[in-house]
mmCIF file of C-alpha atoms in Angstrom:
data_model
loop_
_atom_site.group_PDB
_atom_site.id
_atom_site.type_symbol
_atom_site.label_atom_id
_atom_site.label_comp_id
_atom_site.label_asym_id
_atom_site.label_seq_id
_atom_site.Cartn_x
_atom_site.Cartn_y
_atom_site.Cartn_z
ATOM 1 C CA MET U 1 155.000 -45.262 -18.297
ATOM 2 C CA LYS U 2 152.694 -45.377 -16.054
ATOM 3 C CA LYS U 3 151.303 -42.041 -17.027
ATOM 4 C CA LEU U 4 150.842 -43.267 -20.856
ATOM 5 C CA ILE U 5 148.419 -46.070 -19.844
ATOM 6 C CA TYR U 6 146.461 -44.293 -17.627
ATOM 7 C CA SER U 7 146.279 -41.161 -20.399
ATOM 8 C CA LEU U 8 145.574 -44.101 -22.873
ATOM 9 C CA SER U 9 142.902 -46.114 -20.881
ATOM 10 C CA LEU U 10 141.198 -42.622 -19.953
ATOM 11 C CA THR U 11 140.996 -41.467 -23.579
ATOM 12 C CA VAL U 12 139.462 -45.013 -24.383
ATOM 13 C CA ALA U 13 136.855 -45.207 -21.993
ATOM 14 C CA MET U 14 135.728 -41.294 -23.135
ATOM 15 C CA THR U 15 135.883 -42.364 -26.708
ATOM 16 C CA LEU U 16 133.656 -45.466 -25.901
ATOM 17 C CA ALA U 17 131.593 -43.369 -23.717
ATOM 18 C CA LEU U 18 130.935 -40.688 -27.040
ATOM 19 C CA PHE U 19 130.165 -43.185 -29.374
ATOM 20 C CA SER U 20 127.577 -45.142 -26.831
ATOM 21 C CA SER U 21 125.545 -41.791 -26.183
ATOM 22 C CA SER U 22 125.617 -40.716 -29.650
ATOM 23 C CA ALA U 23 124.196 -44.125 -30.749
ATOM 24 C CA ASN U 24 121.674 -44.191 -28.354
ATOM 25 C CA ALA U 25 120.524 -40.907 -29.375
ATOM 26 C CA ALA U 26 120.345 -41.843 -33.155
ATOM 27 C CA THR U 27 118.345 -44.867 -32.433
ATOM 28 C CA GLU U 28 116.086 -42.948 -30.085
ATOM 29 C CA ILE U 29 112.058 -44.006 -30.818
ATOM 30 C CA VAL U 30 109.769 -40.805 -30.641
ATOM 31 C CA THR U 31 106.488 -41.681 -28.654
ATOM 32 C CA ASP U 32 105.964 -37.869 -27.903
ATOM 33 C CA PRO U 33 103.643 -36.537 -30.428
ATOM 34 C CA ALA U 34 105.054 -32.936 -29.917
ATOM 35 C CA LYS U 35 108.092 -34.049 -30.637
ATOM 36 C CA LEU U 36 106.803 -36.154 -33.627
ATOM 37 C CA GLU U 37 105.422 -33.431 -35.525
ATOM 38 C CA GLU U 38 109.124 -31.718 -35.295
ATOM 39 C CA THR U 39 110.671 -34.853 -37.111
ATOM 40 C CA MET U 40 107.913 -35.075 -40.044
ATOM 41 C CA THR U 41 107.659 -33.013 -43.395
ATOM 42 C CA ALA U 42 104.216 -31.392 -44.533
ATOM 43 C CA GLU U 43 103.700 -34.654 -46.952
ATOM 44 C CA GLN U 44 104.435 -36.731 -44.184
ATOM 45 C CA LYS U 45 101.769 -34.804 -41.954
ATOM 46 C CA GLU U 46 99.056 -34.844 -44.240
ATOM 47 C CA ALA U 47 99.708 -38.410 -44.957
ATOM 48 C CA LYS U 48 99.237 -39.493 -41.322
ATOM 49 C CA ILE U 49 96.105 -36.556 -41.181
ATOM 50 C CA ARG U 50 94.294 -38.838 -44.013
ATOM 51 C CA GLN U 51 95.484 -41.971 -42.271
ATOM 52 C CA ILE U 52 93.848 -40.846 -39.200
ATOM 53 C CA LYS U 53 90.525 -39.525 -40.405
ATOM 54 C CA GLN U 54 90.067 -42.771 -42.568
ATOM 55 C CA ARG U 55 90.201 -44.861 -39.515
ATOM 56 C CA VAL U 56 88.177 -42.557 -37.876
ATOM 57 C CA GLU U 57 85.668 -43.188 -40.208
ATOM 58 C CA GLU U 58 85.981 -46.739 -40.104
ATOM 59 C CA ILE U 59 84.972 -46.791 -36.044
ATOM 60 C CA LYS U 60 82.172 -44.531 -36.957
ATOM 61 C CA ALA U 61 80.977 -47.033 -39.308
ATOM 62 C CA MET U 62 81.332 -49.714 -37.517
ATOM 63 C CA ASP U 63 78.159 -51.789 -35.519
ATOM 64 C CA LYS U 64 79.378 -51.094 -32.258
ATOM 65 C CA SER U 65 76.509 -52.963 -30.983
ATOM 66 C CA HIS U 66 77.906 -56.369 -31.166
ATOM 67 C CA LEU U 67 81.418 -55.265 -29.590
ATOM 68 C CA SER U 68 81.792 -56.263 -25.958
ATOM 69 C CA LYS U 69 82.345 -53.448 -23.392
ATOM 70 C CA GLN U 70 86.316 -54.054 -23.313
ATOM 71 C CA GLU U 71 86.053 -53.614 -26.862
ATOM 72 C CA ARG U 72 83.673 -50.647 -27.300
ATOM 73 C CA LYS U 73 86.527 -48.712 -24.467
ATOM 74 C CA GLU U 74 89.608 -49.558 -26.705
ATOM 75 C CA LEU U 75 88.137 -48.208 -29.509
ATOM 76 C CA LYS U 76 87.593 -44.965 -27.352
ATOM 77 C CA LYS U 77 90.959 -44.997 -26.491
ATOM 78 C CA GLU U 78 92.077 -45.305 -29.862
ATOM 79 C CA VAL U 79 90.122 -42.602 -30.752
ATOM 80 C CA ARG U 80 91.699 -40.412 -28.152
ATOM 81 C CA GLU U 81 94.961 -41.345 -29.138
ATOM 82 C CA MET U 82 94.172 -40.459 -32.557
ATOM 83 C CA LYS U 83 93.052 -36.834 -31.891
ATOM 84 C CA LYS U 84 95.958 -36.546 -29.700
ATOM 85 C CA GLN U 85 98.047 -37.164 -32.332
ATOM 86 C CA ALA U 86 95.826 -34.991 -35.179
ATOM 87 C CA ASN U 87 96.488 -31.929 -32.088
ATOM 88 C CA ALA U 88 100.009 -32.374 -32.261
ATOM 89 C CA ILE U 89 100.343 -32.470 -35.739
ATOM 90 C CA GLY U 90 98.303 -29.542 -36.924
ATOM 91 C CA ALA U 91 98.932 -26.225 -36.609
ATOM 92 C CA GLY U 92 97.209 -26.186 -32.975
ATOM 93 C CA GLY U 93 95.886 -22.411 -33.337
ATOM 94 C CA VAL U 94 96.195 -19.049 -31.283
ATOM 95 C CA TYR U 95 94.446 -19.024 -27.960
ATOM 96 C CA LEU U 96 94.296 -15.440 -25.968
ATOM 97 C CA SER U 97 92.829 -14.809 -22.630
ATOM 98 C CA VAL U 98 90.192 -12.399 -21.669
ATOM 99 C CA GLY U 99 92.854 -10.285 -19.902
ATOM 100 C CA ALA U 100 95.028 -10.186 -23.263
ATOM 101 C CA ILE U 101 91.711 -9.222 -25.342
ATOM 102 C CA ILE U 102 91.218 -6.711 -22.797
ATOM 103 C CA ILE U 103 94.412 -4.974 -23.067
ATOM 104 C CA ILE U 104 94.768 -5.342 -26.896
ATOM 105 C CA ILE U 105 91.254 -3.339 -27.043
ATOM 106 C CA LEU U 106 92.393 -0.827 -24.660
ATOM 107 C CA LEU U 107 95.267 -0.333 -26.980
ATOM 108 C CA LEU U 108 93.392 -0.144 -29.784
ATOM 109 C CA ILE U 109 90.950 2.513 -28.355
ATOM 110 C CA LEU U 110 94.117 4.804 -27.037
ATOM 111 C CA ILE U 111 95.847 4.363 -30.382
ATOM 112 C CA LEU U 112 92.622 5.277 -32.672
#
């Protein structure tokens, strides 16, 4: 009887642990721009890019002469954050180092 109670209590504890961890993962909010890109569809990405461009144009059109120093800092910070988001959502591009370019050129010379 003692073994039955221990096994049932262990089963209940494991089940609760499993459900609480899966519920936690399901309600997790994605804040990292790189992870955010993975969860977005193409239409959502385009809409987000349009929204970012529109906000940047609004900031450029603002008369910043009447803003306080703190407000200007906040605007700069907002623009930087939007740039990070746009870079994370965008294609990113391909970067080649100088060494890689030299190796590619040498391979092309040897092949041709």
